[in-house]
Amino acid sequence: MRILAVTGVLACCALPLGAMAQVTASFLQPMGPVAEEQANHLLRVVGITMIVILPVLVGVPLILWRYRYAAPKGDYAPRWEFSKPLEFVLWGVPVLVVAMLAVWLWHSTAKLDPYRANGADPLRVQAVGLDWKWVFIYPDLGIATVDELAVPVGRPVRLTLTTDTVMQSLLIAPLTGQVYAMPGMTTRLDFSATRPGTAEGENTQFNGTGFGRQKFAVRALAPQDFARWSAQEKTGPALDEATYALLRRRSVLVDARQDLGLERAGGPLMMALARPDAFDAIVAKYHAGGSASATWGGIGLPARTTGKHP
């Protein structure tokens, strides 16, 4: 029974996909140019710092062996104090290493600017961070998903983010970097996928008891597969103000499905988008004040879910 219970817990904590084999979760397995540059930058930094570290790791044991533990082979020079060539090496090499790292860091930082476009005609996706799930809105396709982000391989993606609760931080390590989002404000991530696959996305900013389960699947699909995915039958109700108010409750995906009258055991939700400007309305309610702030679930702390955590 204990094994079954542990298996059940692990299954509930898994990402909301039917088959999560071969999920990529590290930038060292890049699925796009942004993560590839990050991986290359890490390898460059490790390689350059080895210029300083390796001589220490090799030289210290060698010196101890040669001048202390083996038969002494060096000259005895008790009055020796200073060596210009040695001082030049000891200080000059680290200075050069730091200068090289600084130049490369500046270059990579500019190259990995999250607001830098990855090409023409990007796919627009709007992300809303909730407690404890992500809603992804495709305004040009008229659909929205919960805890699943699908993107076409080879086409740039422009992800605009906000939250409708506390501050959150979105990270899709195999595809792009990490960026924060706050209610009433928007930030942006531009990225693209260069090969099909499934990556893990997550919120890295602690936001309560469901934080550990606020993960989502990112599916990089071939263009024809993405077209079929976006045209598939919707698994949830249309995303309108009433539906969003239920999603805004503090719940993980399975509880949100129950709040919407769906089976808890199902996977991510795909919904038709009732209002193309839903994302703008969610951001604007924090600025409008008065009756406008009571729309789309209001701006206060979301109510707790009616479901129970498994």
Coordinates of C-alpha atoms in Angstrom, one line a residue:
M1 CA 0.0 0.0 0.0
R2 CA 2.9 2.4 0.8
I3 CA 4.3 1.8 -2.6
L4 CA 1.0 2.6 -4.2
A5 CA 0.6 5.7 -2.2
V6 CA 4.0 7.0 -3.1
T7 CA 3.3 6.2 -6.7
G8 CA 0.1 8.1 -6.6
V9 CA 1.7 11.2 -5.1
L10 CA 4.5 11.1 -7.7
A11 CA 1.8 10.8 -10.4
C12 CA -0.1 13.8 -9.0
C13 CA 3.1 15.9 -8.8
A14 CA 4.1 15.1 -12.4
L15 CA 3.6 17.6 -15.2
P16 CA 0.1 17.7 -16.7
L17 CA 0.8 15.7 -19.8
G18 CA -0.3 12.2 -20.7
A19 CA 3.2 11.1 -21.7
M20 CA 6.0 13.1 -20.0
A21 CA 8.8 10.9 -21.1
Q22 CA 11.8 12.7 -22.6
V23 CA 10.9 16.0 -21.0
T24 CA 13.7 18.5 -21.3
A25 CA 14.3 20.6 -18.2
S26 CA 17.8 22.0 -18.6
F27 CA 19.4 24.7 -20.7
L28 CA 22.2 22.3 -21.3
Q29 CA 19.8 20.5 -23.6
P30 CA 18.8 23.5 -25.6
M31 CA 15.8 23.5 -27.8
G32 CA 16.3 27.0 -29.2
P33 CA 18.9 29.7 -29.9
V34 CA 18.5 31.5 -26.5
A35 CA 19.2 28.4 -24.4
E36 CA 22.0 27.4 -26.8
E37 CA 23.7 30.7 -26.2
Q38 CA 23.3 30.3 -22.5
A39 CA 24.9 26.8 -22.6
N40 CA 27.7 28.1 -24.7
H41 CA 28.3 31.0 -22.4
L42 CA 28.5 28.6 -19.4
L43 CA 31.1 26.4 -21.2
R44 CA 33.1 29.5 -22.1
V45 CA 33.2 30.6 -18.5
V46 CA 34.2 27.2 -17.3
G47 CA 36.9 26.9 -19.9
I48 CA 38.4 30.4 -19.2
T49 CA 38.3 30.0 -15.4
M50 CA 40.2 26.7 -15.8
I51 CA 43.2 28.8 -16.9
V52 CA 43.5 30.0 -13.3
I53 CA 42.1 26.9 -11.5
L54 CA 44.1 24.1 -13.3
P55 CA 47.6 25.5 -12.5
V56 CA 46.6 25.7 -8.8
L57 CA 45.2 22.1 -8.7
V58 CA 48.2 20.7 -10.5
G59 CA 50.9 23.0 -9.3
V60 CA 50.4 22.8 -5.5
P61 CA 50.7 19.0 -5.3
L62 CA 53.7 19.1 -7.7
I63 CA 55.5 21.8 -5.7
L64 CA 54.9 19.9 -2.4
W65 CA 56.2 16.7 -3.9
R66 CA 59.3 18.3 -5.5
Y67 CA 60.4 20.6 -2.7
R68 CA 59.1 18.9 0.4
Y69 CA 58.5 15.2 0.1
A70 CA 60.9 14.1 -2.6
A71 CA 64.7 14.7 -2.5
P72 CA 65.1 18.5 -2.6
K73 CA 66.1 19.6 -6.1
G74 CA 65.7 23.4 -6.0
D75 CA 68.2 26.0 -4.9
Y76 CA 68.1 27.1 -1.3
A77 CA 67.4 30.8 -1.3
P78 CA 66.5 32.1 2.2
R79 CA 66.8 35.8 1.2
W80 CA 64.5 35.5 -1.9
E81 CA 61.6 38.0 -1.7
F82 CA 60.6 39.2 -5.1
S83 CA 60.4 38.0 -8.8
K84 CA 59.1 40.4 -11.4
P85 CA 58.2 37.7 -14.0
L86 CA 56.4 35.7 -11.3
E87 CA 54.5 38.7 -10.0
F88 CA 53.5 39.5 -13.6
V89 CA 52.1 36.1 -14.1
L90 CA 50.3 35.9 -10.8
W91 CA 48.5 39.2 -11.2
G92 CA 48.4 39.5 -15.0
V93 CA 46.7 36.3 -15.8
P94 CA 43.7 36.8 -13.4
V95 CA 43.3 40.3 -14.7
L96 CA 43.1 39.1 -18.3
V97 CA 40.7 36.4 -17.3
V98 CA 38.4 38.8 -15.5
A99 CA 38.6 41.2 -18.5
M100 CA 37.7 38.4 -20.9
L101 CA 34.8 37.3 -18.7
A102 CA 33.5 40.8 -18.5
V103 CA 33.5 41.3 -22.3
W104 CA 31.8 38.0 -22.9
L105 CA 29.2 38.7 -20.2
W106 CA 28.4 42.0 -21.8
H107 CA 28.2 40.5 -25.2
S108 CA 25.9 37.6 -24.0
T109 CA 23.7 39.9 -21.9
A110 CA 23.1 42.2 -25.0
K111 CA 22.5 39.1 -27.2
L112 CA 20.1 37.5 -24.8
D113 CA 17.9 40.6 -24.2
P114 CA 14.5 39.1 -23.6
Y115 CA 12.9 42.0 -25.5
R116 CA 15.1 41.4 -28.6
A117 CA 13.0 40.0 -31.5
N118 CA 14.0 36.6 -32.8
G119 CA 12.7 37.3 -36.3
A120 CA 9.7 38.6 -38.3
D121 CA 6.1 37.6 -37.8
P122 CA 6.3 36.3 -34.2
L123 CA 3.5 34.2 -32.7
R124 CA 1.8 36.3 -30.1
V125 CA 1.1 34.5 -26.8
Q126 CA 0.0 36.2 -23.5
A127 CA 0.7 34.5 -20.2
V128 CA -1.2 35.1 -17.0
G129 CA 0.3 33.8 -13.8
L130 CA -2.3 32.6 -11.2
D131 CA -2.2 30.7 -8.0
W132 CA -1.0 28.0 -9.0
K133 CA -1.3 27.7 -12.7
W134 CA -0.6 29.5 -15.9
V135 CA -3.1 30.7 -18.5
F136 CA -1.8 31.1 -22.0
I137 CA -3.8 33.2 -24.4
Y138 CA -3.4 33.1 -28.2
P139 CA -5.2 36.3 -29.3
D140 CA -4.6 35.7 -33.0
L141 CA -5.8 32.1 -32.9
G142 CA -8.8 32.7 -30.6
I143 CA -7.8 30.0 -28.1
A144 CA -6.4 29.8 -24.5
T145 CA -4.8 27.0 -22.6
V146 CA -4.1 26.2 -18.9
D147 CA -0.7 24.7 -18.0
E148 CA 0.2 24.0 -21.6
L149 CA 2.2 26.2 -24.0
A150 CA 2.5 25.0 -27.6
V151 CA 4.7 26.8 -30.1
P152 CA 5.6 26.0 -33.7
V153 CA 9.2 25.1 -34.5
G154 CA 11.0 27.6 -36.6
R155 CA 8.7 30.6 -35.9
P156 CA 9.6 33.3 -33.4
V157 CA 7.4 33.5 -30.3
R158 CA 6.6 36.8 -28.4
L159 CA 5.4 35.9 -24.9
T160 CA 3.9 38.8 -23.0
L161 CA 3.4 38.2 -19.3
T162 CA 1.5 39.5 -16.3
T163 CA 0.1 38.0 -13.1
D164 CA -3.3 38.3 -11.4
T165 CA -2.0 37.6 -7.9
V166 CA 1.4 38.0 -6.3
M167 CA 4.7 38.5 -8.3
Q168 CA 5.7 35.4 -10.2
S169 CA 8.7 34.4 -12.3
L170 CA 8.4 32.3 -15.4
L171 CA 11.3 30.0 -16.6
I172 CA 11.5 27.7 -19.6
A173 CA 15.1 26.6 -19.3
P174 CA 15.5 24.6 -22.5
L175 CA 14.1 27.5 -24.6
T176 CA 14.6 30.8 -22.9
G177 CA 15.6 32.6 -19.7
Q178 CA 13.6 33.7 -16.7
V179 CA 11.6 36.8 -16.3
Y180 CA 9.4 38.2 -13.5
A181 CA 5.8 39.4 -13.9
M182 CA 3.7 41.5 -11.6
P183 CA 0.0 42.3 -11.5
G184 CA -1.0 45.4 -13.5
M185 CA 2.3 45.3 -15.4
T186 CA 3.7 43.4 -18.4
T187 CA 7.0 42.0 -19.3
R188 CA 8.1 40.1 -22.4
L189 CA 10.1 37.1 -23.5
D190 CA 11.1 36.6 -27.2
F191 CA 12.3 33.1 -28.1
S192 CA 12.0 30.4 -30.7
A193 CA 12.3 26.6 -30.9
T194 CA 14.6 25.0 -33.4
R195 CA 13.6 21.4 -32.8
P196 CA 10.4 19.5 -31.7
G197 CA 10.3 18.3 -28.2
T198 CA 8.7 18.9 -24.8
A199 CA 10.2 21.2 -22.2
E200 CA 9.3 21.9 -18.6
G201 CA 8.1 25.4 -17.7
E202 CA 7.7 26.6 -14.1
N203 CA 7.2 29.4 -11.7
T204 CA 10.4 30.1 -9.8
Q205 CA 9.0 32.6 -7.4
F206 CA 7.5 31.1 -4.2
N207 CA 3.8 32.0 -4.0
G208 CA 2.2 29.6 -1.5
T209 CA 1.4 26.0 -0.8
G210 CA 0.8 25.1 -4.5
F211 CA 4.1 26.6 -5.7
G212 CA 5.8 23.2 -6.2
R213 CA 3.1 22.1 -8.6
Q214 CA 2.9 25.3 -10.7
K215 CA 4.7 23.7 -13.6
F216 CA 3.5 23.4 -17.2
A217 CA 4.4 21.6 -20.4
V218 CA 5.9 23.5 -23.3
R219 CA 5.5 21.6 -26.6
A220 CA 7.6 22.6 -29.6
L221 CA 5.7 21.2 -32.6
A222 CA 6.4 21.0 -36.3
P223 CA 4.3 23.7 -38.1
Q224 CA 1.7 21.2 -39.4
D225 CA 1.4 19.6 -36.0
F226 CA 0.9 23.0 -34.4
A227 CA -1.8 23.8 -36.9
R228 CA -3.6 20.5 -35.9
W229 CA -3.1 21.2 -32.2
S230 CA -4.6 24.7 -32.4
A231 CA -7.6 23.4 -34.4
Q232 CA -8.4 20.5 -32.1
E233 CA -11.6 20.1 -30.1
K234 CA -11.6 22.3 -27.0
T235 CA -11.5 20.5 -23.7
G236 CA -12.9 23.2 -21.5
P237 CA -15.5 26.0 -21.6
A238 CA -14.9 29.2 -23.4
L239 CA -12.6 31.6 -21.5
D240 CA -14.9 34.5 -20.6
E241 CA -15.1 36.5 -17.4
A242 CA -17.1 33.9 -15.5
T243 CA -14.7 31.1 -16.4
Y244 CA -11.7 33.2 -15.6
A245 CA -13.1 34.0 -12.2
L246 CA -13.1 30.3 -11.4
L247 CA -9.6 29.8 -12.8
R248 CA -8.4 32.7 -10.6
R249 CA -9.2 30.7 -7.5
R250 CA -6.2 29.4 -5.5
S251 CA -6.0 26.0 -7.0
V252 CA -3.8 23.6 -9.0
L253 CA -5.0 22.3 -12.4
V254 CA -6.9 19.3 -11.1
D255 CA -8.9 21.4 -8.7
A256 CA -9.6 24.0 -11.3
R257 CA -10.9 21.3 -13.6
Q258 CA -13.3 20.3 -10.8
D259 CA -14.4 23.9 -10.3
L260 CA -15.2 24.1 -14.1
G261 CA -17.3 20.9 -13.9
L262 CA -14.7 18.7 -15.6
E263 CA -13.0 15.5 -14.6
R264 CA -10.1 16.0 -12.2
A265 CA -8.0 13.3 -13.9
G266 CA -7.8 15.2 -17.2
G267 CA -4.8 17.0 -18.6
P268 CA -4.2 20.7 -19.5
L269 CA -7.2 22.7 -20.7
M270 CA -7.8 24.2 -24.1
M271 CA -10.5 26.7 -24.4
A272 CA -12.0 29.0 -27.0
L273 CA -11.3 32.7 -26.3
A274 CA -14.5 34.6 -25.8
R275 CA -12.8 38.0 -25.8
P276 CA -9.7 38.8 -27.8
D277 CA -8.8 41.5 -25.4
A278 CA -9.0 39.3 -22.2
F279 CA -5.3 39.8 -21.4
D280 CA -5.6 43.6 -21.7
A281 CA -8.7 43.6 -19.4
I282 CA -6.9 41.6 -16.8
V283 CA -4.0 44.1 -16.8
A284 CA -6.2 47.1 -16.9
K285 CA -8.4 46.2 -13.9
Y286 CA -5.4 47.1 -11.7
H287 CA -5.4 50.6 -13.1
A288 CA -9.0 51.4 -13.7
G289 CA -10.3 51.5 -10.1
G290 CA -13.9 51.7 -9.1
S291 CA -16.3 49.2 -10.7
A292 CA -13.7 48.2 -13.3
S293 CA -11.5 46.6 -10.6
A294 CA -14.3 44.2 -9.7
T295 CA -14.3 42.6 -13.2
W296 CA -12.4 39.5 -14.2
G297 CA -12.3 38.2 -10.6
G298 CA -11.4 41.5 -9.0
I299 CA -7.9 42.4 -7.7
G300 CA -8.1 41.0 -4.2
L301 CA -6.7 37.8 -2.9
P302 CA -8.3 35.0 -4.9
A303 CA -10.7 32.7 -3.1
R304 CA -9.7 29.2 -2.3
T305 CA -10.7 26.4 -4.5
T306 CA -13.8 24.3 -3.8
G307 CA -11.8 21.1 -4.6
K308 CA -9.3 19.3 -2.4
H309 CA -5.7 18.6 -3.1
P310 CA -5.1 14.9 -3.9

